[in-house]
Coordinates of C-alpha atoms and ligand atoms in Angstrom, one line a residue:
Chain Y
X1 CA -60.8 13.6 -6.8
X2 CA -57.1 13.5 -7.4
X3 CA -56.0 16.3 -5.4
X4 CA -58.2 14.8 -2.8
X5 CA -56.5 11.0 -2.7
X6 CA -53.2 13.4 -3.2
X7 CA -54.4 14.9 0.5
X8 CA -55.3 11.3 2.0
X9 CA -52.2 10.1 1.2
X10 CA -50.4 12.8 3.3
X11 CA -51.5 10.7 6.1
X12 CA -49.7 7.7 5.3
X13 CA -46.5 9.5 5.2
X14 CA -45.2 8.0 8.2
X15 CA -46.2 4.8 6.8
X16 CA -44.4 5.4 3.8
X17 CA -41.2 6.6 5.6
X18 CA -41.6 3.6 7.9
X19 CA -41.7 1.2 4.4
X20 CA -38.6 3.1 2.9
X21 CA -36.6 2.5 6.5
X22 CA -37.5 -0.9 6.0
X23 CA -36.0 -1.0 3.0
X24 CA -32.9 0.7 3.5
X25 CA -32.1 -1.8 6.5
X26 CA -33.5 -4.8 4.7
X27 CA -30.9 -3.5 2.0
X28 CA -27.9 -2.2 3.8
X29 CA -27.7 -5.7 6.2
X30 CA -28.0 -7.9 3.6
X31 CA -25.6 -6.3 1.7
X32 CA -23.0 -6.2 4.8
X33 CA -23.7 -10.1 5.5
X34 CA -23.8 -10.7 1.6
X35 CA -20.9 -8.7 0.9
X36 CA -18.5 -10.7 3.4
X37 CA -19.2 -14.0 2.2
X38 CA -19.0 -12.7 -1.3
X39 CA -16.0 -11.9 -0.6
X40 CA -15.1 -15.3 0.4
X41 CA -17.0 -17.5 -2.3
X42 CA -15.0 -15.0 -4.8
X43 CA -11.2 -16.0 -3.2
X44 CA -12.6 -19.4 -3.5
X45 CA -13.8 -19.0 -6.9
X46 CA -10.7 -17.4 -8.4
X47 CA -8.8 -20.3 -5.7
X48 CA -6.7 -22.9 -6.6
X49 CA -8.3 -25.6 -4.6
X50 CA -10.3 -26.8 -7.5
X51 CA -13.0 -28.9 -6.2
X52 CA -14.2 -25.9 -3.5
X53 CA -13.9 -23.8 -6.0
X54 CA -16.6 -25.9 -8.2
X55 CA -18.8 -26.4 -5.0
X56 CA -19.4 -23.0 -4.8
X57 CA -19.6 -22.3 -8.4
X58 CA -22.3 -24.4 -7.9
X59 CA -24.0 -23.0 -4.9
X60 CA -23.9 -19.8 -7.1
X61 CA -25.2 -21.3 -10.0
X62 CA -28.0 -22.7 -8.1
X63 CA -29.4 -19.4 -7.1
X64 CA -28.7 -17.2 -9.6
X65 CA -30.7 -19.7 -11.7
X66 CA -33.6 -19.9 -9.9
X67 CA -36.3 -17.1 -9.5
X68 CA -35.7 -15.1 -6.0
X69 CA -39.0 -15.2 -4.8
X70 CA -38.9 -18.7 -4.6
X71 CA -36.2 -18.8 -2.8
X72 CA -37.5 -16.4 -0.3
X73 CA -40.6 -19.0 -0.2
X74 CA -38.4 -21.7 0.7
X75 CA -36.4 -20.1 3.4
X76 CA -40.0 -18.8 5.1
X77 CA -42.4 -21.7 4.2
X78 CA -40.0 -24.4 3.8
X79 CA -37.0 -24.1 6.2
X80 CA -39.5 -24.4 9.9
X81 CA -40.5 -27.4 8.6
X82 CA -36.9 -28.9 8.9
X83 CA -37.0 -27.3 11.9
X84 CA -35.8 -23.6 11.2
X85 CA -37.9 -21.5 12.7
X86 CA -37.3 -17.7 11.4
X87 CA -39.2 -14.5 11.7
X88 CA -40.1 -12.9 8.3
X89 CA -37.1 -10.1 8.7
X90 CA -34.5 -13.2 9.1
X91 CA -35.8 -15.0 6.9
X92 CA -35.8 -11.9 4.5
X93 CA -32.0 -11.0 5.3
X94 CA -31.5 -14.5 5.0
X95 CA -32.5 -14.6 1.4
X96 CA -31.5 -11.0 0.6
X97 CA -27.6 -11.8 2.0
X98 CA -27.7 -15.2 0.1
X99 CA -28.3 -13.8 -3.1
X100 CA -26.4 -11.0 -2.4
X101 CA -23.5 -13.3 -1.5
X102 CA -23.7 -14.9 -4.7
X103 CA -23.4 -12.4 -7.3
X104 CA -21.0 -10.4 -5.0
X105 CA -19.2 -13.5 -4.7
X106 CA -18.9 -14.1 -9.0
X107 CA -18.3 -9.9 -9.2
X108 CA -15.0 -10.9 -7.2
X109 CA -13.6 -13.8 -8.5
X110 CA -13.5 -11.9 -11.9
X111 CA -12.1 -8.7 -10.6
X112 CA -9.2 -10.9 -8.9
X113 CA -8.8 -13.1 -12.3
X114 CA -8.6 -9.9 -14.1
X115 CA -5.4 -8.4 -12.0
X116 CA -2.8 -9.2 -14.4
X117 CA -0.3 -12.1 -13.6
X118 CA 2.6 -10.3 -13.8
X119 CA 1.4 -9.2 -9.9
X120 CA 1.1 -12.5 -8.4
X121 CA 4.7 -13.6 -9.9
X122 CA 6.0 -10.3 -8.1
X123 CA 4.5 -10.8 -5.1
X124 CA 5.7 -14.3 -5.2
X125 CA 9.2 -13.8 -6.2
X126 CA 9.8 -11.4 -3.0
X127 CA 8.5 -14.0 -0.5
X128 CA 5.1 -13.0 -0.1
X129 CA 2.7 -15.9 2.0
X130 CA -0.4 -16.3 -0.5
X131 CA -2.4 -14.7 2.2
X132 CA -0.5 -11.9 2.0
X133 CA -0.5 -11.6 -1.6
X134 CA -3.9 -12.1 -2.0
X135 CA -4.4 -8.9 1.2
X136 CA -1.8 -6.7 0.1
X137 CA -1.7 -7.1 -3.3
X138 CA -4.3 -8.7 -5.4
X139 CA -7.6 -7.9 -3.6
X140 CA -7.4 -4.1 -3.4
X141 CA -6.6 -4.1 -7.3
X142 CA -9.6 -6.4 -8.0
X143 CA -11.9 -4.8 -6.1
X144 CA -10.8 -1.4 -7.3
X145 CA -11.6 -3.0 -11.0
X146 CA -15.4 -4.5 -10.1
X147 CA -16.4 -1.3 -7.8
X148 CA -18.7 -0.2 -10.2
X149 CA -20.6 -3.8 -10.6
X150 CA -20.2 -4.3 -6.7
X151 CA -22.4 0.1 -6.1
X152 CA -24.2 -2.1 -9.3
X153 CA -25.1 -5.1 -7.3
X154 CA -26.0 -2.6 -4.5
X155 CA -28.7 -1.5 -6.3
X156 CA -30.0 -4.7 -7.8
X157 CA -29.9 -5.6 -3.7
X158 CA -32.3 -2.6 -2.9
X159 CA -34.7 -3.4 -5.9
X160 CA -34.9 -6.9 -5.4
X161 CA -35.9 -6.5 -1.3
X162 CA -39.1 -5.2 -2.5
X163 CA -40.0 -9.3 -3.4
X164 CA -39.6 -10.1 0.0
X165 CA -42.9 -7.9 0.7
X166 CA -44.4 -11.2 -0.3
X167 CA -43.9 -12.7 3.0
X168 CA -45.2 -9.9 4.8
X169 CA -42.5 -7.7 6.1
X170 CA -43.6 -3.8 6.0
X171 CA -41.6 -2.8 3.6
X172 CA -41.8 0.6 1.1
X173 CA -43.7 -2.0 -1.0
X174 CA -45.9 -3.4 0.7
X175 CA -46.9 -0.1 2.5
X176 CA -47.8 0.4 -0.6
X177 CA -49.9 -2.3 -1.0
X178 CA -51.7 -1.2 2.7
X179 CA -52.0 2.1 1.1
X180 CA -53.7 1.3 -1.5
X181 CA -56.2 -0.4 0.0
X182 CA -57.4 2.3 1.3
X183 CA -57.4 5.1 -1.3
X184 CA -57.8 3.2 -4.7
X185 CA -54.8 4.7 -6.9
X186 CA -52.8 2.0 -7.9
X187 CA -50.7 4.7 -10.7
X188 CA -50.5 7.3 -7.7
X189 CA -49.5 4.9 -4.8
X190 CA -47.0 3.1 -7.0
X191 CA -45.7 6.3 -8.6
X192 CA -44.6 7.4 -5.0
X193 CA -43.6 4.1 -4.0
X194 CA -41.6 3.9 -7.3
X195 CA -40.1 7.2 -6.3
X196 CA -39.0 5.9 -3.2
X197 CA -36.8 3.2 -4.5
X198 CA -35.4 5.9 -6.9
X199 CA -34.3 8.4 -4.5
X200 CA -32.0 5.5 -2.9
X201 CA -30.8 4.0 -6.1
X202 CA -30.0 7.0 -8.1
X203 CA -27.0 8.3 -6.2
X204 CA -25.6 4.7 -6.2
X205 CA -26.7 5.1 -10.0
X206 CA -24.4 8.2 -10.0
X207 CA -21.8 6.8 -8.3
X208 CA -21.4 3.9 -10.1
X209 CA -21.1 6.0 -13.1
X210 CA -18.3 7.9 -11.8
X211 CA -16.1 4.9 -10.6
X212 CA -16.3 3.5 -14.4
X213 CA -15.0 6.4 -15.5
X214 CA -12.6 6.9 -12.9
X215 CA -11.9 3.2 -14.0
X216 CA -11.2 3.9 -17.3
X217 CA -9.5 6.9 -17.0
X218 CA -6.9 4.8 -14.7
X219 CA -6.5 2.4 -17.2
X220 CA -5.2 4.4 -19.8
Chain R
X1 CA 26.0 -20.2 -6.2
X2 CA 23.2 -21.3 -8.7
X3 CA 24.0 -24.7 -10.0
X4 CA 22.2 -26.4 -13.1
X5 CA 22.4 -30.2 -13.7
X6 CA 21.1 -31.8 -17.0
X7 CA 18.2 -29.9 -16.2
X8 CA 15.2 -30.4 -18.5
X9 CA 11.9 -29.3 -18.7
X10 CA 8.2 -29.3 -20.6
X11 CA 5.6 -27.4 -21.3
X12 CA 2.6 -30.2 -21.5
X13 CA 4.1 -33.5 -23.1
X14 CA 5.1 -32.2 -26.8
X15 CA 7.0 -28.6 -25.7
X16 CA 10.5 -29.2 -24.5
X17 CA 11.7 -26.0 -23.6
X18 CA 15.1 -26.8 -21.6
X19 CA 17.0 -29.4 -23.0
X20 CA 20.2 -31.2 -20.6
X21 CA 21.2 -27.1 -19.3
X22 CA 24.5 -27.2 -17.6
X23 CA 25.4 -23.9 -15.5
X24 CA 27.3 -22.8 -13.0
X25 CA 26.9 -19.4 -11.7
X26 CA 29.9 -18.6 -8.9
X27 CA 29.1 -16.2 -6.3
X28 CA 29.5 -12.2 -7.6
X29 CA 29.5 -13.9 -11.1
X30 CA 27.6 -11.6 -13.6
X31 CA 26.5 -14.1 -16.8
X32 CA 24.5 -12.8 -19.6
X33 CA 22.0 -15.1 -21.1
X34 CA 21.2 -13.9 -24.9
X35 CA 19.2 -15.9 -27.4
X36 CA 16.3 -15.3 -30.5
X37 CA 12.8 -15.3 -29.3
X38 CA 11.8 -18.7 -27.7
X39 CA 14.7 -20.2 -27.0
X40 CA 13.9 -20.5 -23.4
X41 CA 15.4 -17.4 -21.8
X42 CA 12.7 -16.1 -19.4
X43 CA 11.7 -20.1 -18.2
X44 CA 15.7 -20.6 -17.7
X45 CA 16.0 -18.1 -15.4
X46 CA 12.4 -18.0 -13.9
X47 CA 13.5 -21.5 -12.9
X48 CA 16.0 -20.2 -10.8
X49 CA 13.5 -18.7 -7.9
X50 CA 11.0 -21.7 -8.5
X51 CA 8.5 -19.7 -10.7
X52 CA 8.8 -22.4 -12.8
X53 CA 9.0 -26.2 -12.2
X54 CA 11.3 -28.5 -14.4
X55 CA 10.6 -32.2 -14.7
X56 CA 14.4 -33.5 -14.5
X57 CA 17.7 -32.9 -13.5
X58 CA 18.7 -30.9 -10.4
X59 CA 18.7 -26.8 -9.9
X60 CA 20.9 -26.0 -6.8
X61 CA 20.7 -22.0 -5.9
X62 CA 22.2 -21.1 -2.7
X63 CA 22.5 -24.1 -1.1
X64 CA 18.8 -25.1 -1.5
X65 CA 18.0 -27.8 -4.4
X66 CA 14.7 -26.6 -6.0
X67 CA 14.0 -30.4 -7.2
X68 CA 13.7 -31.7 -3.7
X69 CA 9.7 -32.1 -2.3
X70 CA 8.6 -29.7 0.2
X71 CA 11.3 -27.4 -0.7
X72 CA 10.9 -24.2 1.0
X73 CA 10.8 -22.1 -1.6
X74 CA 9.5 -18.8 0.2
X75 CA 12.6 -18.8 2.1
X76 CA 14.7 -19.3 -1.3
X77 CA 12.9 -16.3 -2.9
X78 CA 13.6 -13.6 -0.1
X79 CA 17.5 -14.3 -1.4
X80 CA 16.6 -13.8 -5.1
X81 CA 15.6 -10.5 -6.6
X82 CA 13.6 -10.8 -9.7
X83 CA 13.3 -8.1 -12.3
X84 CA 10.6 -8.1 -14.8
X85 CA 10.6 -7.0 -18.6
X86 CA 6.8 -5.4 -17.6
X87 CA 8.3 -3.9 -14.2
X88 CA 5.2 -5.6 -12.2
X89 CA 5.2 -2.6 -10.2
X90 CA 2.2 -2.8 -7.6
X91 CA -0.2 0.0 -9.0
X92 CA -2.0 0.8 -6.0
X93 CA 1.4 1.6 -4.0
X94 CA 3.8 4.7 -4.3
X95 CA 7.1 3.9 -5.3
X96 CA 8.4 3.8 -1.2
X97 CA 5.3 1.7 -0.9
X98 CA 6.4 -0.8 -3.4
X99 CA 10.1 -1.0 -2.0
X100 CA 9.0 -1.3 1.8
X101 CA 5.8 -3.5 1.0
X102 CA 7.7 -7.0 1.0
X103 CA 10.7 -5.6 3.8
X104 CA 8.1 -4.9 6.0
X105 CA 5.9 -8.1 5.5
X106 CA 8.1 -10.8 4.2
X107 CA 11.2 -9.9 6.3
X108 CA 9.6 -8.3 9.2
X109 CA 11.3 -5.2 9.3
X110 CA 10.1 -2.6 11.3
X111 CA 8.1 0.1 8.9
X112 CA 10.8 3.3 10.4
X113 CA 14.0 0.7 9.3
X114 CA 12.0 -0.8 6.0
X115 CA 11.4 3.3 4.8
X116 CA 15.1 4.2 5.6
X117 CA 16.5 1.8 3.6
X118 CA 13.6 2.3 1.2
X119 CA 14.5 5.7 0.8
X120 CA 18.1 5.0 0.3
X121 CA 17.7 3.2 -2.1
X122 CA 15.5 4.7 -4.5
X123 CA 17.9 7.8 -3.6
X124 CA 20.5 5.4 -5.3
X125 CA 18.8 4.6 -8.1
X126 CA 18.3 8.6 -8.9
X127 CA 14.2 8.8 -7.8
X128 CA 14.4 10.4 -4.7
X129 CA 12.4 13.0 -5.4
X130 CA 9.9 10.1 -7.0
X131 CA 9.5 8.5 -4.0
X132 CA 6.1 9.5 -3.3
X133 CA 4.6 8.4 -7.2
X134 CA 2.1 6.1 -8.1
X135 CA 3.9 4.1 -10.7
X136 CA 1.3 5.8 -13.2
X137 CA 3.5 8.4 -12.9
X138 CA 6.4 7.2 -13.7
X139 CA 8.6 6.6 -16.9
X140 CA 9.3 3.1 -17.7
X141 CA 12.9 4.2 -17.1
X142 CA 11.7 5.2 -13.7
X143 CA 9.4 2.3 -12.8
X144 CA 12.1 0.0 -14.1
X145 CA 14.5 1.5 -11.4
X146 CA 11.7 1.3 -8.9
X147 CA 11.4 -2.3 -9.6
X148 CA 15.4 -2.5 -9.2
X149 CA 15.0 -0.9 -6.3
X150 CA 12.4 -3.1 -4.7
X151 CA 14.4 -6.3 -5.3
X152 CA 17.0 -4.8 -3.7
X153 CA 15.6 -3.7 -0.7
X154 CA 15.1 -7.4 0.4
X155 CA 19.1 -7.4 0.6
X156 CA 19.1 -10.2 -2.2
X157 CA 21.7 -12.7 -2.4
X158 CA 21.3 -13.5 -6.1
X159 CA 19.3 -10.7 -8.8
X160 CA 17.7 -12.3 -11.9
X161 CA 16.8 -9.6 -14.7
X162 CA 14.6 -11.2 -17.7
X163 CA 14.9 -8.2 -20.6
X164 CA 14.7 -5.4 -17.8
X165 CA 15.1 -3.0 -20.7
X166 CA 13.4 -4.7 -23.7
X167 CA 9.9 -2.7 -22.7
X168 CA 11.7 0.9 -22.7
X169 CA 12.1 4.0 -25.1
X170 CA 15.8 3.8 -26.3
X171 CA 16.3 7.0 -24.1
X172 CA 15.4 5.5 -21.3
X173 CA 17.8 2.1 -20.9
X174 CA 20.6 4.0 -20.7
X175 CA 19.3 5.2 -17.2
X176 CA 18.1 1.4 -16.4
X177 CA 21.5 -0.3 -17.6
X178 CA 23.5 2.3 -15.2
X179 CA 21.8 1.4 -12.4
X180 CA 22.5 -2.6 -13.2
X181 CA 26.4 -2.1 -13.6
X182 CA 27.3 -0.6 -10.7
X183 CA 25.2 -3.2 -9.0
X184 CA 27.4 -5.8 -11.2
X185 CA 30.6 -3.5 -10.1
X186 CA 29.6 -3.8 -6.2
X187 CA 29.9 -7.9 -6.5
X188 CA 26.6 -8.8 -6.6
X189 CA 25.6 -12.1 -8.2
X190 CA 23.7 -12.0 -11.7
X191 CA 21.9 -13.7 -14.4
X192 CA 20.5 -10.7 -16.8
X193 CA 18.4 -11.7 -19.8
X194 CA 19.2 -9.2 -22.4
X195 CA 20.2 -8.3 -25.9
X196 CA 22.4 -5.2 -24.7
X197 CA 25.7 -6.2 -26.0
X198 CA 26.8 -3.4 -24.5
X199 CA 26.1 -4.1 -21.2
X200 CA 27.4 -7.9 -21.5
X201 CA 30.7 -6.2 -22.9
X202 CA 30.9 -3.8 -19.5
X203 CA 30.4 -5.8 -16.9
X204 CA 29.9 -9.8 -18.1
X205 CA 32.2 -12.5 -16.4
X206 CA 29.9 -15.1 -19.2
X207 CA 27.9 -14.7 -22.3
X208 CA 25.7 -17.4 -22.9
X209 CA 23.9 -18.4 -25.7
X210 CA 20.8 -19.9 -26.3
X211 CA 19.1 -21.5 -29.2
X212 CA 15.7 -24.1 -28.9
X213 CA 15.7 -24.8 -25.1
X214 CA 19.7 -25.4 -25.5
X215 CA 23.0 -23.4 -24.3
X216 CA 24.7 -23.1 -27.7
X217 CA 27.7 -21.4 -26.8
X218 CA 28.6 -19.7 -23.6
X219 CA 32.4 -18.0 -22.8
X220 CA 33.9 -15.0 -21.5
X221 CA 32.7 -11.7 -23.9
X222 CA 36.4 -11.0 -25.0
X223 CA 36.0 -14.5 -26.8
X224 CA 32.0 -14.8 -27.1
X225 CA 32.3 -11.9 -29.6
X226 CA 35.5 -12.2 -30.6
X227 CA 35.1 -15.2 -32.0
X228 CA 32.2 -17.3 -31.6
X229 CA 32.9 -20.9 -32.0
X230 CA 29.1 -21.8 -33.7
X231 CA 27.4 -20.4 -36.9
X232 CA 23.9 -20.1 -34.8
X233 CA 25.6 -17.8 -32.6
X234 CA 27.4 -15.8 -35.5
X235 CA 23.9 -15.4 -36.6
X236 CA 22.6 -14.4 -34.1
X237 CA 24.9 -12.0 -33.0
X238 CA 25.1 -10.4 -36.7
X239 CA 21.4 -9.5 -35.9
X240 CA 21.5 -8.1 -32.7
X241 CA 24.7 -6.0 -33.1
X242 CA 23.7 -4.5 -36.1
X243 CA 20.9 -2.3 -35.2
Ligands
LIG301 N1 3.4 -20.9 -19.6 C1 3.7 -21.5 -20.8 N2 3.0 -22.5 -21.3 C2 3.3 -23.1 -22.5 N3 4.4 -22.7 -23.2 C3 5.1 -21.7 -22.8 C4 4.8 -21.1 -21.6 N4 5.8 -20.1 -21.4 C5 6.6 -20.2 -22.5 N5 6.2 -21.1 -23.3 C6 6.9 -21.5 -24.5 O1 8.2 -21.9 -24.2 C7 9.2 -21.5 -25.1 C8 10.3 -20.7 -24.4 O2 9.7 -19.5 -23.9 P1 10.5 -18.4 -23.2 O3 9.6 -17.4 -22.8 O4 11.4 -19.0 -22.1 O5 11.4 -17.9 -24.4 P2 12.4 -16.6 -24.4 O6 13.7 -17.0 -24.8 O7 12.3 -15.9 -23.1 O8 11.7 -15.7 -25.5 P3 11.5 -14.1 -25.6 O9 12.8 -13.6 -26.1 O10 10.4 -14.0 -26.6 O11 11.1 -13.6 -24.3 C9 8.4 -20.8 -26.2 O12 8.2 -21.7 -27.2 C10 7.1 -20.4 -25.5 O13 6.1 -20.3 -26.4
LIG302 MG1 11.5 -14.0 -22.4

C-alpha cells in the first residue's frame, strides 16, 4: 500500500517542483521588495526625525502584532473592495514584502543603534554630510552586525509564504494539499512537502550559523 | 584662532559643566588642557568643532562663531582635526581607507591625489608598511597614529586631541606622543587633553587647568609647574607627576 502511494506520487513530481518554484519566487521577491523598504523604515527608525520615526514604529507594530494570514485576507478579500484589484501572486508578494519590510525594517534600526557612537562623532568631526555617514560609514557596520537575523528573517520569509496558499496560489503547499487529494497520505505528502521547505532553509540555517560566529569571532 | 567668551554650558538644567571659560588660542599655539576626571575636559574641547552645543557666551574658531544659528558647521569641521581617546577608527576600512575616506568625500579629492597623500602620511607617522590593515590589526599605538594620520589628511587648520594616549599600553604612548610633537614643532595649532606632563613640558606654549567646569589656573609650563599659584592645581599636579 505504501510503496504503492510512494509510486503515485512520483507522478506529481512536476507538481511538486512546480509548488517549490513557487515558493522560492514568492520568497526571493518579497524578500527583495521587503528588504528595500526595510532598509528604509530601519534609517527611519534609528532617525532623528522623531515623529516619522514613531509612524513607522507604528506601522511595524501594527503587523507584527497581528496574525499574517489575516493580513493576507485583507490585502486579497478586502483591498478590491476599496477598489484594488490584485491577482492572488500580488496580492501574496504584497503581503509577503510588507511583512518582510517590517521586521527587516526593526533588524536594521537595531544594527545601526548598536554601531557604537564613537563612529558617528568621527564621521562627523571630518565633515561628513549625514547621508554620507550614514552610506559610508554606519550602514555597512550595522548591517555587518544583524546579517545573521536579516539570512534569519530570510527563512522566517520562506516559511511564512506557505500561509499565502490560503488564497489559492500553487504554491509547494498547496500542491500538497492537491496531492493529497488524490492519494490519501496526509504523513507522506506533508513529509515531502516538509522536506521541501527544508532543503531551502537549511543552507540559510547554515549560513546564518557561520556569520554569528564570524560575528563573534570579529568582536573579540 | 579659537576664541572662548564667558562661555557656559549644561547638561539638562541641574549639570553645569562649563562655567564663564575664557580662552584664547593664537594661531600655531599648542595649550595643554589637564584636569581630575570630570572637570569638563573632553566637552571643553568637543565644543570647539561643535560636537557639543553650549547655552551661553560666544565660541569663535577660525573666524566662524559657533553660537550664531545656521552656522555652517560642516565647513568649520573640515579645518579641525579631532583625535579620539578610543581612536574611532572606521572598522570596516584599512588604514589608507580610513585616511582617504573623508579626502575623497568631504573634500572632493580625486581618489589617485586622496591615496598619495594618504600614503604620505601614514609613511610619516611610521605605518607604511600598515597601510593595507584592518584596524583589527593594529596596536592601539598604531591605530592611534592611524587616527592622527586621518585628521591630518584633511590638511586641518586647528587639531584637537582629547586623551589620545589615555587608552594605550605605557609602551605604546611613547610612539603616539612623537608623532604629536613634531606636529606641535611644524606650527600647527593645538588643544591636547592629556595628563602627559611630559609632553606639556616639550612642546606647550599654555598649561591649563581645570577643576568643576572651571579654568583654575592656566600659564606658560616653566611657571605652571614651577610654581602653581593655586592649592587645587598643586594637588593635582602632586598626583599626576608622581606615578
Ligand atoms: N552627554 C552627557 N550627558 C550628561 N552629562 C555628561 C555628558 N557628557 C559628560 N557629562 C558630564 O559632564 C561632566 C564633564 O564631563 P567631561 O567628559 O567633559 O569631563 P572630563 O574632564 O573629560 O573627564 P575625564 O577625564 O573623565 O574624561 C561630567 O560630570 C560628566 O559626567
Ligand atoms: Mg574626557
Amino acid at each position: 500500500m505504501f510503496w504503492f502511494q510512494v509510486e503515485r506520487l512520483l507522478n506529481y513530481w512536476p507538481l511538486l517542483l512546480k509548488g517549490l518554484g513557487m515558493t522560492v519566487s514568492l520568497s526571493l521577491i518579497s524578500l527583495l521588495i521587503g528588504g528595500v523598504i526595510g532598509l528604509l523604515f530601519g534609517i527611519i527608525r534609528a532617525g532623528r526625525i522623531r515623529w516619522l520615526s514613531f509612524v513607522v514604529g507604528l506601522y511595524i507594530d501594527l503587523f507584527r502584532g497581528t496574525p499574517f494570514l489575516v493580513q493576507v485576507f485583507i490585502c486579497f478579500f478586502i483591498l478590491p473592495s476599496v477598489g484594488i484589484e490584485l491577482s492572488a501572486f500580488s496580492a501574496g508578494v504584497l503581503a509577503l514584502s510588507n511583512l518582510s519590510a517590517c521586521f527587516i525594517g526593526e533588524i536594521v534600526a537595531s544594527g545601526i543603534k548598536a554601531v557604537p557612537r564613537g563612529q558617528s562623532e568621527a564621521a562627523l568631526s571630518s565633515g561628513f554630510r549625514h547621508w554620507q555617514q550614514l552610506r559610508l560609514i554606519i550602514l555597512p557596520q550595522a548591517l555587518r552586525i544583524v546579517r545573521p537575523s536579516l539570512v534569519g528573517q530570510f527563512i522566517l520569509l520562506v516559511k511564512d509564504s506557505s500561509v499565502i496558499s490560503a488564497i489559492g496560489i500553487m504554491d509547494l503547499t498547496r500542491s500538497g494539499w492537491m496531492i493529497v487529494q488524490n492519494i490519501p497520505n496526509g504523513l507522506l505528502i506533508f513529509g515531502v512537502v516538509g522536506v521541501g521547505y527544508f532543503i531551502i532553509c537549511y543552507p540559510m540555517i547554515f549560513l546564518a550559523r557561520r556569520m554569528e560566529r564570524r560575528n563573534q569571532s570579529s568582536l573579540l | 584662532m579659537i576664541r572662548f567668551q564667558g562661555l557656559n554650558k549644561w547638561f539638562g538644567n541641574a549639570l553645569h559643566v562649563l562655567k564663564d571659560i575664557d580662552l584664547d588660542v593664537a594661531k600655531g599655539e599648542v595649550v595643554v588642557v589637564c584636569g581630575p576626571s570630570g572637570s569638563g575636559k573632553s566637552t571643553l574641547i568637543r565644543c570647539v568643532n561643535g560636537l557639543e552645543p553650549f547655552q551661553k557666551g560666544s565660541l569663535t574658531v577660525d573666524g566662524v562663531d559657533l553660537g550664531a544659528k545656521g552656522v555652517a558647521l560642516r565647513d568649520l569641521r573640515m579645518e579641525v582635526g579631532f583625535v579620539f581617546q578610543q581612536f574611532n577608527l572606521y572598522p570596516h576600512k584599512t588604514a589608507l581607507e580610513n585616511v582617504t575616506l573623508a579626502p575623497i568625500h568631504v573634500r572632493g579629492l580625486s581618489k589617485t591625489e586622496a591615496v598619495e597623500r594618504g600614503e604620505a602620511l601614514l609613511a610619516k607617522v611610521g605605518l607604511a608598511d600598515r597601510m593595507n590593515n584592518y584596524p583589527s590589526q593594529l596596536s592601539g599605538g598604531q591605530q592611534q597614529r592611524v587616527a592622527i594620520a586621518r585628521s591630518l589628511c584633511m590638511q586641518p587648520k586647528i587639531m584637537l586631541f582629547d586623551e589620545p594616549t589615555s587608552a594605550l599600553d605605557p609602551e605604546m604612548i611613547t610612539e603616539v606622543l612623537d608623532v604629536m610633537v613634531s606636529l606641535a614643532k611644524e606650527g600647527m595649532t593645538m588643544m591636547v587633553v592629556t595628563h602627559e606632563m611630559g609632553f606639556a613640558r616639550k612642546v606647550a606654549h599654555r598649561v591649563v587647568f581645570m577643576d568643576q567646569g572651571a579654568i583654575v589656573e592656566s600659564g606658560e609650563p616653566a611657571s605652571f609647574f614651577g610654581n602653581p599659584t593655586h592649592d587645587r592645581t598643586r594637588d593635582f599636579l602632586s598626583k599626576v607627576l608622581h606615578h
